[in-house]
Every structure is written in structure tokens, then in C-alpha cells.
PDB file of C-alpha atoms in Angstrom:
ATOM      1  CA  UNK A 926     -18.447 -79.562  65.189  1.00  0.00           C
ATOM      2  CA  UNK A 927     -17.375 -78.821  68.634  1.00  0.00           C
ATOM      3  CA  UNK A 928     -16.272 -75.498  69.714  1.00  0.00           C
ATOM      4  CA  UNK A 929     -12.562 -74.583  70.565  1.00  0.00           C
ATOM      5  CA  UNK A 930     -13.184 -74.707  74.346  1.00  0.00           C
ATOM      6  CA  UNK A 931     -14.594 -77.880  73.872  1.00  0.00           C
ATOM      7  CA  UNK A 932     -11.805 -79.192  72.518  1.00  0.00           C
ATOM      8  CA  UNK A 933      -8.248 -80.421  74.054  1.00  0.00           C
ATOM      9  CA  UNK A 934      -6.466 -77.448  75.213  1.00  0.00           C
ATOM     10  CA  UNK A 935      -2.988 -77.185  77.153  1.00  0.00           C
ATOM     11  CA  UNK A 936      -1.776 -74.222  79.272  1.00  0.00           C
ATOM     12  CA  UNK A 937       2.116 -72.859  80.198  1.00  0.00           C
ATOM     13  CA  UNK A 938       3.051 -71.031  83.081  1.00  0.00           C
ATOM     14  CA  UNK A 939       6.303 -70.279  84.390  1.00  0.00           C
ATOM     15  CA  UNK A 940       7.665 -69.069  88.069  1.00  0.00           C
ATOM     16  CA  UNK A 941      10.805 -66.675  88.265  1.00  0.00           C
ATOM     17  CA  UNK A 942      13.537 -65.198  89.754  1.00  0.00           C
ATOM     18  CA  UNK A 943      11.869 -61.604  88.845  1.00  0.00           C
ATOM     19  CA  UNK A 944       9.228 -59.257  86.065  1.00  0.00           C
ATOM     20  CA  UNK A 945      12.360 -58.694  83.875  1.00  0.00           C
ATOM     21  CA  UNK A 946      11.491 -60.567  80.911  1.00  0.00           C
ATOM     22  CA  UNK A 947      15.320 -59.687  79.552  1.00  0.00           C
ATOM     23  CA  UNK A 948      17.387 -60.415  82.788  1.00  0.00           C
ATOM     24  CA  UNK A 949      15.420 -62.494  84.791  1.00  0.00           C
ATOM     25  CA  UNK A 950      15.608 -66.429  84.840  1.00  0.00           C
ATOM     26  CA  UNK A 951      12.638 -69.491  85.106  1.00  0.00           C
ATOM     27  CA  UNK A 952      12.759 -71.121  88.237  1.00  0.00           C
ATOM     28  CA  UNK A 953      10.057 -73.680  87.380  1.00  0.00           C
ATOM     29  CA  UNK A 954       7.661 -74.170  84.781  1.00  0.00           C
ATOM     30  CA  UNK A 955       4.471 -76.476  84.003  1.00  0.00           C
ATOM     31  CA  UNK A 956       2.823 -77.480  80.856  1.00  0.00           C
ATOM     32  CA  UNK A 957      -0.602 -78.815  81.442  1.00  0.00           C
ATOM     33  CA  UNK A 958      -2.841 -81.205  78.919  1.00  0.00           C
ATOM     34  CA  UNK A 959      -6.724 -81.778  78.762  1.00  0.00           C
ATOM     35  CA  UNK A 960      -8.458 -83.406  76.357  1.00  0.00           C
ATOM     36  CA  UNK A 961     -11.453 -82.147  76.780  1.00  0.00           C
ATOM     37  CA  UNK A 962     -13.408 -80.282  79.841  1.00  0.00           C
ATOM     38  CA  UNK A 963     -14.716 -83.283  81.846  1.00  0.00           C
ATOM     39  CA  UNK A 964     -11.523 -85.042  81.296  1.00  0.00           C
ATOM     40  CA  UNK A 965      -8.556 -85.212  83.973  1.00  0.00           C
ATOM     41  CA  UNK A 966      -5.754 -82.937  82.996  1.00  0.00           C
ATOM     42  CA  UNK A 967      -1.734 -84.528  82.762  1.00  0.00           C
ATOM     43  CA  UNK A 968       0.899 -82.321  83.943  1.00  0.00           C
ATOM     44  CA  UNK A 969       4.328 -81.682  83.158  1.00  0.00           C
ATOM     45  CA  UNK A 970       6.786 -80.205  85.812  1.00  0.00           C
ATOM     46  CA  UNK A 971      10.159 -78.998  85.167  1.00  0.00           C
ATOM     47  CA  UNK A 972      12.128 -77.563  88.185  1.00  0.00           C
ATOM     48  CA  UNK A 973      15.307 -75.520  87.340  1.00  0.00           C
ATOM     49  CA  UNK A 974      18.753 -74.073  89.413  1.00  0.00           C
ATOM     50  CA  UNK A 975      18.301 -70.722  87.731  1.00  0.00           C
ATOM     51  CA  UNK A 976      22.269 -70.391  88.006  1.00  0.00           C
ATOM     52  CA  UNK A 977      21.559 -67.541  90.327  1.00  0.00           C
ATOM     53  CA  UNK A 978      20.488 -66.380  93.244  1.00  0.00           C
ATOM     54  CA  UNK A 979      16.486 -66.254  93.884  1.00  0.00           C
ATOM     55  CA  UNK A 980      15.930 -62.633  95.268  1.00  0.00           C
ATOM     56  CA  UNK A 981      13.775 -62.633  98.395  1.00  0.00           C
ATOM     57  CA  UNK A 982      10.874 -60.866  96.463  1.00  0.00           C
ATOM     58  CA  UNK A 983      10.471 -63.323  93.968  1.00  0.00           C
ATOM     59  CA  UNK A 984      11.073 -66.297  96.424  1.00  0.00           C
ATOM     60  CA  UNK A 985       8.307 -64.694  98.676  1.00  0.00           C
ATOM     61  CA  UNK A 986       5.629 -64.958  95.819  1.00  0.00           C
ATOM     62  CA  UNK A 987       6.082 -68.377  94.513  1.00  0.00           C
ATOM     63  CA  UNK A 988       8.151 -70.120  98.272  1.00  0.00           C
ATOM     64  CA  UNK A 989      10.739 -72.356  95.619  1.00  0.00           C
ATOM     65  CA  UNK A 990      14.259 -71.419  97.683  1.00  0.00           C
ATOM     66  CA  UNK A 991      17.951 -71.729  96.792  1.00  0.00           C
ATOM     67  CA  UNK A 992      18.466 -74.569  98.770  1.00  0.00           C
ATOM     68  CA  UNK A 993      15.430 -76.322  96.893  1.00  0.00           C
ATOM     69  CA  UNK A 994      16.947 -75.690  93.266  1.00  0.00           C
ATOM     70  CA  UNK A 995      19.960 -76.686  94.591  1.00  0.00           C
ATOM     71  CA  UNK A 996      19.252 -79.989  96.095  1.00  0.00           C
ATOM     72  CA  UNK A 997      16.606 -80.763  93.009  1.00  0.00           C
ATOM     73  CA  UNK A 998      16.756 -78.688  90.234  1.00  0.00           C
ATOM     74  CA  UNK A 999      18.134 -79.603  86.736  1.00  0.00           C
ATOM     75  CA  UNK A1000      20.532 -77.399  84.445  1.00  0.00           C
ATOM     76  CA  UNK A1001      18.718 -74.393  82.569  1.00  0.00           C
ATOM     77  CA  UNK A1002      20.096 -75.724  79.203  1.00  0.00           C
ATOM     78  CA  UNK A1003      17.808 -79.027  79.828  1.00  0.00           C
ATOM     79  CA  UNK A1004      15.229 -77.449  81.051  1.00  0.00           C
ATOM     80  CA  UNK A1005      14.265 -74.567  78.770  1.00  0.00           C
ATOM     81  CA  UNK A1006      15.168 -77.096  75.501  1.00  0.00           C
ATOM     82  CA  UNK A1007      12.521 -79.666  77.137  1.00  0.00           C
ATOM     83  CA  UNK A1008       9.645 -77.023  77.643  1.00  0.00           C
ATOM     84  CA  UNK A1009      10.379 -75.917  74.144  1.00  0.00           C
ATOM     85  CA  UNK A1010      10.396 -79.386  72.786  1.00  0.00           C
ATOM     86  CA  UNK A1011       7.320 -79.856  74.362  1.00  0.00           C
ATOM     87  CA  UNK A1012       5.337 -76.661  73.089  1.00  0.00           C
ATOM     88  CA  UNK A1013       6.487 -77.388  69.586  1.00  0.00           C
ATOM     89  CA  UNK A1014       5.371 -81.282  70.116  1.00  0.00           C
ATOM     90  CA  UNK A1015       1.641 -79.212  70.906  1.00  0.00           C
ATOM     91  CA  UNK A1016       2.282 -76.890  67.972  1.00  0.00           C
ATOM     92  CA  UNK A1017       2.688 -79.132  65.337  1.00  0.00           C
ATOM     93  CA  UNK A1018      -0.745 -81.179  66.983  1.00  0.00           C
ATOM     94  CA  UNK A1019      -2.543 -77.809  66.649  1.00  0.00           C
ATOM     95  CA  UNK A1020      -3.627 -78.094  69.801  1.00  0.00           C
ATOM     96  CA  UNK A1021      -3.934 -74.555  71.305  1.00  0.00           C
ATOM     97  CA  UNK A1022      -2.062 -73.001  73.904  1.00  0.00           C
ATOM     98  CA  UNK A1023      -3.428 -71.020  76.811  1.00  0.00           C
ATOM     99  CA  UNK A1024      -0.663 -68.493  78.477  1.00  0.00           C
ATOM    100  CA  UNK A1025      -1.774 -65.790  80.857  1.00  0.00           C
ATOM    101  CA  UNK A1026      -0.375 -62.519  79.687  1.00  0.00           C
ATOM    102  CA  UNK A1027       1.520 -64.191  77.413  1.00  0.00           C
ATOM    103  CA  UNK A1028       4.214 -61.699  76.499  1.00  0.00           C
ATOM    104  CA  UNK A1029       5.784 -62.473  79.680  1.00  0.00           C
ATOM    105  CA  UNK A1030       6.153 -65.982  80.478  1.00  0.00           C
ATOM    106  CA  UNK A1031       6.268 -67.087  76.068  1.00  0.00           C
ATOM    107  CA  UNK A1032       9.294 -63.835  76.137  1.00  0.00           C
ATOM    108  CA  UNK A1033      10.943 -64.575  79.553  1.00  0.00           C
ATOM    109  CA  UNK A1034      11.200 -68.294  77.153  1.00  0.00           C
ATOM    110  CA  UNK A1035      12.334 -66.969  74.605  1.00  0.00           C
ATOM    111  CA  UNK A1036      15.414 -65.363  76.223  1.00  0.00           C
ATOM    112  CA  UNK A1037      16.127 -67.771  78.369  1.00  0.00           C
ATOM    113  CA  UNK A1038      16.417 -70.489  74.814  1.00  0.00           C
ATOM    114  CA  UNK A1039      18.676 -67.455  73.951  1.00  0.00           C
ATOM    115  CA  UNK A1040      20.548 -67.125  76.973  1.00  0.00           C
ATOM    116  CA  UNK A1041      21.375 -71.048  77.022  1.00  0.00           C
ATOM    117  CA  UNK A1042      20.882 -73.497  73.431  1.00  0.00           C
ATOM    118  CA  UNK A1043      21.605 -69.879  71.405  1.00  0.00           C
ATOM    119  CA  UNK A1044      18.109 -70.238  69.514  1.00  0.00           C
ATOM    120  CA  UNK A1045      14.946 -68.696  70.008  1.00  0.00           C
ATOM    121  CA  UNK A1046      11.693 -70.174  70.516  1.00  0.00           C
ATOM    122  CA  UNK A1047      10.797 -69.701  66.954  1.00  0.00           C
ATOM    123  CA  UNK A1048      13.459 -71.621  65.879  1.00  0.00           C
ATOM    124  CA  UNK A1049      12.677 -74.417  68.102  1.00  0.00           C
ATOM    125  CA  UNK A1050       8.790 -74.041  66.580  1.00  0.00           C
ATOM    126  CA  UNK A1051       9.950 -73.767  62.939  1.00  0.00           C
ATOM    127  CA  UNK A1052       7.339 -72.155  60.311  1.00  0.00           C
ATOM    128  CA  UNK A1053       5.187 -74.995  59.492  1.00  0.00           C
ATOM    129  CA  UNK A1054       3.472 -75.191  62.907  1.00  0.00           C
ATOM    130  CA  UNK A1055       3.284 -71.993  64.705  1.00  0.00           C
ATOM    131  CA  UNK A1056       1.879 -71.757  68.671  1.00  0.00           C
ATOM    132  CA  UNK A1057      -2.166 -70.720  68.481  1.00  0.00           C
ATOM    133  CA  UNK A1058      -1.822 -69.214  71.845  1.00  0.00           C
ATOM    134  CA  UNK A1059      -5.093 -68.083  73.427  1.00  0.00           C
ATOM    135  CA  UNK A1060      -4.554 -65.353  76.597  1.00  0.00           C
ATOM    136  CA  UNK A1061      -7.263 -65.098  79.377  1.00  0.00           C
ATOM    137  CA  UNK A1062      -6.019 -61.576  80.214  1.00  0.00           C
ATOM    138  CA  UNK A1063      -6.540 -60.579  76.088  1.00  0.00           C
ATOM    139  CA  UNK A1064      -9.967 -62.250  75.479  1.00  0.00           C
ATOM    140  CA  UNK A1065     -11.548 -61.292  79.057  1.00  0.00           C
ATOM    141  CA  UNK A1066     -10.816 -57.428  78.570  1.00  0.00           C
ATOM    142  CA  UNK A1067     -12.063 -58.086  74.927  1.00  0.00           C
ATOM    143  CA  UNK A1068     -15.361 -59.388  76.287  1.00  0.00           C
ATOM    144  CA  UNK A1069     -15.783 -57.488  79.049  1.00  0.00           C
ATOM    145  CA  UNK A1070     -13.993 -54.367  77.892  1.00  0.00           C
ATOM    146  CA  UNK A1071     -15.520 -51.736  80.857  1.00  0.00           C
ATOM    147  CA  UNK A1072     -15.286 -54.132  83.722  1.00  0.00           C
ATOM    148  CA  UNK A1073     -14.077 -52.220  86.756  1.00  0.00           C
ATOM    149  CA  UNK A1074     -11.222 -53.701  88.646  1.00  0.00           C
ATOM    150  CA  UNK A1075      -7.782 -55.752  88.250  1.00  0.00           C
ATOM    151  CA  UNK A1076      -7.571 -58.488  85.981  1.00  0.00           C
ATOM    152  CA  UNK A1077      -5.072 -61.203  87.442  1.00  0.00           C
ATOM    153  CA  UNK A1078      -5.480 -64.694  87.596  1.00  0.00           C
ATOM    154  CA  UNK A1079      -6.902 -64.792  90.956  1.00  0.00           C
ATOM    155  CA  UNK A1080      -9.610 -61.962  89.905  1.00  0.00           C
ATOM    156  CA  UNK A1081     -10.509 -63.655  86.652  1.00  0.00           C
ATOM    157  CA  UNK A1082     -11.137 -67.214  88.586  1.00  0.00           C
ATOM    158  CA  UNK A1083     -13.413 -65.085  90.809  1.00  0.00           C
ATOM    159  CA  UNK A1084     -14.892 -63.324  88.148  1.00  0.00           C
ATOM    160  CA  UNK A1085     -15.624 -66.701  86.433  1.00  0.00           C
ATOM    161  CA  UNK A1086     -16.129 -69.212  89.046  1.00  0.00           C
ATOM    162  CA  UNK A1087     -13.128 -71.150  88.753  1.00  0.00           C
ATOM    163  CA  UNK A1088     -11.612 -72.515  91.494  1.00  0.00           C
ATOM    164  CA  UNK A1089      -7.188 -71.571  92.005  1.00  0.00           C
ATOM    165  CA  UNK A1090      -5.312 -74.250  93.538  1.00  0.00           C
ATOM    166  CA  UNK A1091      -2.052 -73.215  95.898  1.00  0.00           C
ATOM    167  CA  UNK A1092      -1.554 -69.531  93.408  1.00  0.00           C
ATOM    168  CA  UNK A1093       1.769 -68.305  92.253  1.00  0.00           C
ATOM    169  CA  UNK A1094       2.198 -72.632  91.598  1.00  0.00           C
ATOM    170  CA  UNK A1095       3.202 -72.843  88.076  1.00  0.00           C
ATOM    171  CA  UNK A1096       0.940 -75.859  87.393  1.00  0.00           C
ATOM    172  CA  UNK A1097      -1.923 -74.485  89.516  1.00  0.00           C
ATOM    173  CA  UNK A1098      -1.915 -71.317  88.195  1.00  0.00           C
ATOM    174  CA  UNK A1099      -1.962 -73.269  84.558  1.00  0.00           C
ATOM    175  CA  UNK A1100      -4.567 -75.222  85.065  1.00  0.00           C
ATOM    176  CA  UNK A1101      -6.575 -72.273  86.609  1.00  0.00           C
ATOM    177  CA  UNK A1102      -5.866 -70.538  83.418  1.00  0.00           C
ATOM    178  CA  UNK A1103      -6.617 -72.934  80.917  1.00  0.00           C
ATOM    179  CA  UNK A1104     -10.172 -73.481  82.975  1.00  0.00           C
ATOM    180  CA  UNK A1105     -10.632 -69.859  82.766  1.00  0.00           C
ATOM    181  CA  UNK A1106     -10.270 -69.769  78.928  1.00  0.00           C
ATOM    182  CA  UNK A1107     -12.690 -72.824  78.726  1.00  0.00           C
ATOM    183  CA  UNK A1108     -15.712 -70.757  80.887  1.00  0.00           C
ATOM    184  CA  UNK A1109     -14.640 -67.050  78.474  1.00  0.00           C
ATOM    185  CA  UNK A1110     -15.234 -69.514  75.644  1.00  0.00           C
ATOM    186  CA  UNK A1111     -18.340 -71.033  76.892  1.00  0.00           C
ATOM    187  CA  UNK A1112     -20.150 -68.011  78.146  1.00  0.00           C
ATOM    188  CA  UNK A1113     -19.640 -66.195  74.818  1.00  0.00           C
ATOM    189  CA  UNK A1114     -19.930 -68.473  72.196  1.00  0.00           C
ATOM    190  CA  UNK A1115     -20.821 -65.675  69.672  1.00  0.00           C
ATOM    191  CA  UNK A1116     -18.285 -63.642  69.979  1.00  0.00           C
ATOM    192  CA  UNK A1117     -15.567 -66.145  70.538  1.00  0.00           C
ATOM    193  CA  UNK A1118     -16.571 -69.583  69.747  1.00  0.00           C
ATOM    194  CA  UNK A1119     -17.364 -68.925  65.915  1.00  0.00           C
ATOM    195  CA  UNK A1120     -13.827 -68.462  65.812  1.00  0.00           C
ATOM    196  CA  UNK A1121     -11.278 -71.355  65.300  1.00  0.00           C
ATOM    197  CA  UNK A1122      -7.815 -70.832  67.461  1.00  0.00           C
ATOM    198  CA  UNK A1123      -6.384 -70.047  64.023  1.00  0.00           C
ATOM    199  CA  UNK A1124      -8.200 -66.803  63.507  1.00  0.00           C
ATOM    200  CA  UNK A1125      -8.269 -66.267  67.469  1.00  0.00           C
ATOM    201  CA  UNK A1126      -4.573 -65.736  67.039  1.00  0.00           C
ATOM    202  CA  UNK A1127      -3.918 -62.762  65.466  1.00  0.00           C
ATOM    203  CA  UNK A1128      -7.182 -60.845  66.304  1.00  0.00           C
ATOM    204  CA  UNK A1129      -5.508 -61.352  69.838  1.00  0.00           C
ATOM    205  CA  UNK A1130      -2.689 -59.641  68.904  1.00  0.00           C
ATOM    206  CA  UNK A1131      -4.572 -56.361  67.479  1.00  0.00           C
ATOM    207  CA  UNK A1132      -6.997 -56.719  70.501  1.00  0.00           C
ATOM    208  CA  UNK A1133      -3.854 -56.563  72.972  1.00  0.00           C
ATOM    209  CA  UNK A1134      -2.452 -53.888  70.946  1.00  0.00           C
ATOM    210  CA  UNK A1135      -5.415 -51.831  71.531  1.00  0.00           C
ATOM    211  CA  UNK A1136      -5.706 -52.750  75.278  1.00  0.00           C
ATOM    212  CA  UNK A1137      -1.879 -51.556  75.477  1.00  0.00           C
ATOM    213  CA  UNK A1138      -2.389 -48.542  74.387  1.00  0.00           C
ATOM    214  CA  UNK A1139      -5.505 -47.569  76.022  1.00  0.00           C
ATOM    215  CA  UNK A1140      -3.670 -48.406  79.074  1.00  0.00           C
ATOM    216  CA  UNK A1141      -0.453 -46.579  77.853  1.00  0.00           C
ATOM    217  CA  UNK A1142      -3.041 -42.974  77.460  1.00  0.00           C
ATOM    218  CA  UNK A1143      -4.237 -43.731  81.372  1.00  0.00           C
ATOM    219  CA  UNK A1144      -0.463 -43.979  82.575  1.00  0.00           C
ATOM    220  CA  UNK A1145      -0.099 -40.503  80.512  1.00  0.00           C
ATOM    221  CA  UNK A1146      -2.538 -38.984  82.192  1.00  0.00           C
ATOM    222  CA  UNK A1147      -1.979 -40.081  85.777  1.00  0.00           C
ATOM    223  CA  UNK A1148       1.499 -38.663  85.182  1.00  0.00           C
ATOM    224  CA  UNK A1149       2.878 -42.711  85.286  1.00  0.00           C
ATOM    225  CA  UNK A1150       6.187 -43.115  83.463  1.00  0.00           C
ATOM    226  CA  UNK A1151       5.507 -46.706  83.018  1.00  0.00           C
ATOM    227  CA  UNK A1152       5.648 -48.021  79.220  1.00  0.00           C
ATOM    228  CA  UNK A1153       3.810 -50.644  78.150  1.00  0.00           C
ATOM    229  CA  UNK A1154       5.085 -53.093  75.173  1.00  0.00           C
ATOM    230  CA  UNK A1155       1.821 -53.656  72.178  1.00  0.00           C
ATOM    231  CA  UNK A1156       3.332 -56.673  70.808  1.00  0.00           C
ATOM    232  CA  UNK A1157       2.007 -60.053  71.581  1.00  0.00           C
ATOM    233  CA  UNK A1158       2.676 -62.761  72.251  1.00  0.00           C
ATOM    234  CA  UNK A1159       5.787 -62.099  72.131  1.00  0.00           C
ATOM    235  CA  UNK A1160       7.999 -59.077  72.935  1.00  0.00           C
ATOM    236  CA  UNK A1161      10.598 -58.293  70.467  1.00  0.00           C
ATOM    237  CA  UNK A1162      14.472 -57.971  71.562  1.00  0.00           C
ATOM    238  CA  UNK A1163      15.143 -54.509  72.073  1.00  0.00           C
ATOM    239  CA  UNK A1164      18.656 -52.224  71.799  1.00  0.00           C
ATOM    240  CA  UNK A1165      19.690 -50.534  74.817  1.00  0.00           C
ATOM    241  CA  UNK A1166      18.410 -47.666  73.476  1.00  0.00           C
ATOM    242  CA  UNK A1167      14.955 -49.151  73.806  1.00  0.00           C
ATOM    243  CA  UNK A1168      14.179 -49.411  69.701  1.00  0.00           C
ATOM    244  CA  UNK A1169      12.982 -53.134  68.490  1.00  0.00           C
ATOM    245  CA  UNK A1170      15.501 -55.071  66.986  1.00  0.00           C
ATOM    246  CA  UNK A1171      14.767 -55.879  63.585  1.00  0.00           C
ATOM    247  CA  UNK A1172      16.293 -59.909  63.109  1.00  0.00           C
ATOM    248  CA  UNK A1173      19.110 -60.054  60.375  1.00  0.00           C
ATOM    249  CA  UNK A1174      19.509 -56.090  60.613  1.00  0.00           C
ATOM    250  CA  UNK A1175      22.541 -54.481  62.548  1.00  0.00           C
ATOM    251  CA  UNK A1176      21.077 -51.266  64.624  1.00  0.00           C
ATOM    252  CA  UNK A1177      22.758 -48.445  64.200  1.00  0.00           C
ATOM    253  CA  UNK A1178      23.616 -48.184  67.830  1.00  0.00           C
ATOM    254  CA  UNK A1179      25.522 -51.551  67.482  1.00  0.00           C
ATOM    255  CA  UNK A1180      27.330 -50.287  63.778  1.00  0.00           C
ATOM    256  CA  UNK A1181      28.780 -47.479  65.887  1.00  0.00           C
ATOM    257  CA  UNK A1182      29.660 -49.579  68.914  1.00  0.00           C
TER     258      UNK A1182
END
């Protein structure tokens, strides 16, 4: 039987109007499918009028302007029920999922499903046929735990010889990732490849955990007041008094409000 990263694979990347997973809105986003690794790759493109303004910052990083969403972007409501649509259509295939640091872009999602239909992602996914998302940024510093240096996108396609289209390009950066996962996969088959993108799943999420709060004791000591989040893939709502939200509970923040 063939490995995983042998195997048809799709990727998800998103470009935004900021980092704010809770505030912040999807700009454009890009699903991309290959069957296998010597097999051409089919893209889908969805291009979306946030509803407000695209701060310079963000516009600077990924060059999609007001005028542009404007002129050729579609509602938010279509957009955000189409790419969920579309991940559930790969969910219920079982074909894997491949989201660089996936608590942003599969959270920033989530909210904006929220923000716009009034259902999360998990709703649109149901329980019979859950995402099996597999994270470059997760399984890299799993493999390669005392690697010195960053680990974004553009370092990891250095790192493993892949080649990044026009960066900060939602289906570039996609594709770049999903190659990425293919070459982690291939170059350790023993530590990753015995595993099926069923039990990759959740040994991702306790491997993340552990990478968050390694990194979480270095902010600590460097005197950083930066907090970082140890669920994955997805980030859970929070109150504004930064505890999780438990679903079907009232806080006790809200009872008093």
C-alpha cells in the first residue's frame, strides 16, 4: 500500500485583512487538489470584498487592494459557505488536508462561517467525516525538533527544496505547502509514513501542544508577554476575559452581563 504522501492530498490557504483570527476578515482563499505527486494539481480560487477596509499592512503582504475586491470580489456569505462546502466535499472523501499553521487560517474560517451563515465549520463538516488535517509547521518541528532558525513557509521550502511560487499568494503558498508535506513525508517514512492521516491527526495536536508550550517557557524567559494558544487545529472561542468557551455552557462573565 502506498504511503500517505503518496497519495492525493489537497492544501487551504487563506489571505487577510490582518493576524486577528477573531476580528479579522479573508480576503481570498485557495483550495488546491493533487492526486498524486507527479500529477498536475487543480485549483480553486475564491476572491472576497471583506466588507471592510484592507489596512495598508495587510494589503502590503499579499498586494489584493480595495479597489480590486471591489471591482471583483463576491459577498463573504458566498464565499466562506463555498470554501466550507468544499472542505467538507474533501472530508467526507478522506482525502487529507494540508494547512500551514493551521490554527490560523482553519480558525480565522471558522469565525468568519460565524460572522456570516451563523454556523461553524464543524457544523458545516458534521461528525461522520471530520478534516484529517496535516500541518507542515507541526510535523517539521516534530522531525526536526532542534533545528536552528524560523520556520515559515518560505524557510521550510528552502529547508526542503521546494520551489514557492509569487509568496503571500493564497494558491501559491498552498501548493508550496502541500509539496512541503509530500518531501516531510518522503524523507521520513519511519517516523511519519507508518502512520495513516487518521492517527497523524491527533498526535498533531499533542505534538503542537508541546511545541506551544515550549515556546510559551522561551517567551517567559525573554521577558515576552506574548501568549501562545495549545489547541489545534483549531482555536476555541474565547470570553473577553480570555477563558475558552465551553459550547452549550453560559460563562459566568456572560450570566452576570
Amino acid at each position: 500500500m502506498a504511503h500517505w504522501y503518496e497519495g492525493p492530498l489537497a492544501a487551504f490557504d487563506t489571505e487577510t485583512t490582518g493576524v486577528d483570527v477573531e476580528t479579522d476578515r479573508i480576503v481570498s482563499a485557495a483550495l488546491v487538489l493533487q492526486p498524486g505527486p507527479a500529477e498536475p494539481a487543480r485549483t480553486l480560487h475564491w476572491l472576497a470584498d471583506p466588507g471592510v477596509p484592507i489596512p495598508e499592512a495587510a494589503r502590503a503582504v499579499h498586494g489584493i487592494s480595495d479597489a480590486e475586491v471591489r471591482a471583483h470580489g463576491r459577498p463573504p456569505h458566498a464565499v466562506v459557505d463555498e470554501v466550507a462546502r468544499a472542505l467538507a466535499d474533501l472530508a467526507g472523501a478522506g482525502v487529507p488536508l494540508v494547512v500551514m499553521n493551521a490554527p490560523y487560517d482553519l480558525t480565522l474560517l471558522d469565525r468568519e462561517l460565524e460572522r456570516h451563515r451563523g454556523r461553524s465549520l464543524a457544523d458545516h463538516l458534521g461528525d461522520d467525516a471530520p478534516l484529517l488535517v496535516l500541518d507542515p509547521r507541526v510535523l517539521d518541528k516534530h522531525v526536526d525538533r532542534y533545528r536552528k532558525g524560523r520556520r515559515t513557509l518560505t524557510d521550510l521550502c528552502v529547508h526542503y527544496g521546494v520551489v514557492l511560487g509569487a509568496a503571500h499568494d493564497a494558491a501559491a503558498d498552498a501548493l508550496a505547502s502541500l509539496q512541503v508535506v509530500r518531501e516531510i513525508g518522503r524523507r521520513h517514512p519511519g517516523t511519519l509514513g507508518s502512520l495513516s492521516p487518521g492517527e497523524l491527526h491527533p498526535r498533531q495536536a499533542v505534538w503542537h501542544a508541546a511545541q506551544a508550550r515550549g515556546l510559551q517557557a522561551w517567551f517567559e524567559r525573554s521577558g515576552t508577554p506574548e501568549r501562545v494558544d495549545t489547541a489545534w487545529p483549531l482555536r476555541p472561542r474565547r470570553c473577553g476575559c480570555g477563558r475558552r468557551l465551553q459550547p452549550g455552557r453560559v460563562h459566568s462573565c456572560e450570566a452576570a452581563a
